[in-house]
XYZ file of C-alpha atoms in Angstrom:
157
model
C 0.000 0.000 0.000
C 2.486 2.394 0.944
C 4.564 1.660 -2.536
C 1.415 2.538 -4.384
C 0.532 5.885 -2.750
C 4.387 6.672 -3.105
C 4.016 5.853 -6.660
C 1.203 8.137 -6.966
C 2.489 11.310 -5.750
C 5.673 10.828 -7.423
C 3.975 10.552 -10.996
C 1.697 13.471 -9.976
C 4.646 15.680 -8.736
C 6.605 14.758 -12.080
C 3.554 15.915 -14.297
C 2.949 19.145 -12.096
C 6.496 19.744 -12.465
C 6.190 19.223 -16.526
C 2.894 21.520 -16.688
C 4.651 24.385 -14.088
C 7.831 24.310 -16.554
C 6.301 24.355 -19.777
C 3.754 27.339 -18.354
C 7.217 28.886 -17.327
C 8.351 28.966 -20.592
C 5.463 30.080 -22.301
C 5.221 32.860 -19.986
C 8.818 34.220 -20.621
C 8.877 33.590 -24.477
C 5.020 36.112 -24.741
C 7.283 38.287 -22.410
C 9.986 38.946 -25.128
C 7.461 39.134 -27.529
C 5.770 41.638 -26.011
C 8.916 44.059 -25.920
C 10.071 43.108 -29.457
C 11.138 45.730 -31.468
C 12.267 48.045 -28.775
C 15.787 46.123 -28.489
C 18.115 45.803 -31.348
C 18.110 42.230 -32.808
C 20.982 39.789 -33.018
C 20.457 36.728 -35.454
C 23.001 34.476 -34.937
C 23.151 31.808 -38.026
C 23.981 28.457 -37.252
C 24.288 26.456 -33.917
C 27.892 25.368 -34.394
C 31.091 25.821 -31.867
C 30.777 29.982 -32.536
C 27.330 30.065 -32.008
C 26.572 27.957 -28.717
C 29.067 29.980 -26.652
C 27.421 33.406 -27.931
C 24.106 31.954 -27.358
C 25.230 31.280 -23.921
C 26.178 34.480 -22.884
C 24.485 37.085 -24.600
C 22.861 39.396 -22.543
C 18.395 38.984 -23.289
C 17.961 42.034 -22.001
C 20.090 44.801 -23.788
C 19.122 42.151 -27.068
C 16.767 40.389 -28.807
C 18.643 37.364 -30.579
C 16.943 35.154 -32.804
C 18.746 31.884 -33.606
C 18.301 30.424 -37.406
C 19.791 27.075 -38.189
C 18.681 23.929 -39.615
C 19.993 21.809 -36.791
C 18.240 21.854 -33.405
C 21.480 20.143 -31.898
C 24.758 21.003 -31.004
C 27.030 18.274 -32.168
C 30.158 17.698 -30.727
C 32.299 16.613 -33.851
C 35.343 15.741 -32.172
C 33.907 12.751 -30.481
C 32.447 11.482 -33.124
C 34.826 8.701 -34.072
C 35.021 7.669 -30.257
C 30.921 6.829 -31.453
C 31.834 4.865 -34.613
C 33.997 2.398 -32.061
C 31.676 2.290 -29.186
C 33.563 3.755 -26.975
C 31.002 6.996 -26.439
C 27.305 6.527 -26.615
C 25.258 9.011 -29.268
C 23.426 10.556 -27.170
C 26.305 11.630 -25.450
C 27.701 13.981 -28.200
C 24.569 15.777 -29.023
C 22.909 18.536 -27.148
C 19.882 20.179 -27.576
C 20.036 24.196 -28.403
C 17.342 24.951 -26.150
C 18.765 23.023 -23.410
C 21.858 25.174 -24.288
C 20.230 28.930 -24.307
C 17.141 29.174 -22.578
C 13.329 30.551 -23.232
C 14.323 34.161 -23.737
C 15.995 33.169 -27.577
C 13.801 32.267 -30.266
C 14.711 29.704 -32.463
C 13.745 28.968 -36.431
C 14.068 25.670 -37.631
C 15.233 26.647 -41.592
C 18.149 27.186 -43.815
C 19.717 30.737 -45.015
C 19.132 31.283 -48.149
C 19.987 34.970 -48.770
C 21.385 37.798 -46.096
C 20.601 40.857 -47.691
C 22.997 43.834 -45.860
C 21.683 46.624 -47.403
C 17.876 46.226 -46.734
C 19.358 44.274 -43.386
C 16.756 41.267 -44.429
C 18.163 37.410 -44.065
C 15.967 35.372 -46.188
C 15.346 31.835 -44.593
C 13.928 28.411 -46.198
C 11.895 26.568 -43.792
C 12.382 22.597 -44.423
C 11.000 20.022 -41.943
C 8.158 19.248 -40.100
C 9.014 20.621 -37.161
C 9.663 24.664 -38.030
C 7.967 27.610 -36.988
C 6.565 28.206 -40.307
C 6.011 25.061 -42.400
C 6.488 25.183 -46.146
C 6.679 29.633 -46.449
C 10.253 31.611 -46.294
C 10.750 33.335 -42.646
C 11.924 36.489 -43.294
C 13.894 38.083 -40.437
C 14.786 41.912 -40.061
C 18.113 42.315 -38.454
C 20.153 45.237 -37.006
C 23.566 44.197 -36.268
C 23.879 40.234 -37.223
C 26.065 37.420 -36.220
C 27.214 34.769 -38.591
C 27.791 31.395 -36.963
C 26.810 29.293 -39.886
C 30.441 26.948 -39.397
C 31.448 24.652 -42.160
C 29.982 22.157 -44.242
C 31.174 19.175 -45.834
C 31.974 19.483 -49.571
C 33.026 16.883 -51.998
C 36.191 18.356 -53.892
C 35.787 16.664 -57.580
């Protein structure tokens, strides 16, 4: 009996705690909405070495940064071959970008297509099923922007 009621209250604390943190969030993201515009924006392209340590200290309040990358993850590329062997488990080399930053940046789930520096307009695909705006181009106003996109593997013919 007493294994069941502990059961109970642990499963109902564990949801209550789920509801009170999503709620959390919610809250704090319609906060920066609500004061968008009056602080200059920072998009920071990519989620790649440059852009997780900028991410993680930029200050929310002097800015409002807006993260664009096609990648919700942070890989960590040098353990990557310690994966291939087995010596390092997947999930181990992959973190989440919201884990990373926190409610207070948005994040876009799409690819660059065109950063446009004299109408300070950065053009962005949206590809997946799981982006802010499914199948239209997000189009982003920026002030000053930050460039994070990293590198990409190319085949060399």
């Amino acid at each position: 009996k007493n294994l069941l009621i502990i059961t109970v209250v642990g499963v109902g604390s564990f949801y209550s705690y789920r509801a009170y943190r999503s709620y959390k969030w919610s809250k704090e993201v319609s906060e920066s909405d609500s004061i968008t515009g009056t602080k200059p924006r920072i998009v920071v392209l990519g989620t790649g070495w440059g852009a997780v340590p900028l991410l993680k200290h930029i200050d929310t309040q002097k800015y409002e940064v807006v993260c664009v990358s096609p990648r919700n993850y942070f890989l960590m590329t040098p353990l990557l071959p310690s994966v291939s062997v087995g010596t390092v488990e997947t999930r181990t080399v992959i973190e989440s970008i919201r884990s990373l930053v926190g409610p207070k940046i948005k994040y876009v789930e799409a690819h660059c297509v065109d950063v446009d520096t004299k109408t300070k307009v950065i053009t962005c695909n949206s590809d997946g099923t799981n982006t802010v705006s499914r199948g239209d181009d997000v189009k982003t106003l920026l002030e000053p922007s930050k460039r994070a996109g990293g590198a990409s593997s190319r085949i060399i013919k």
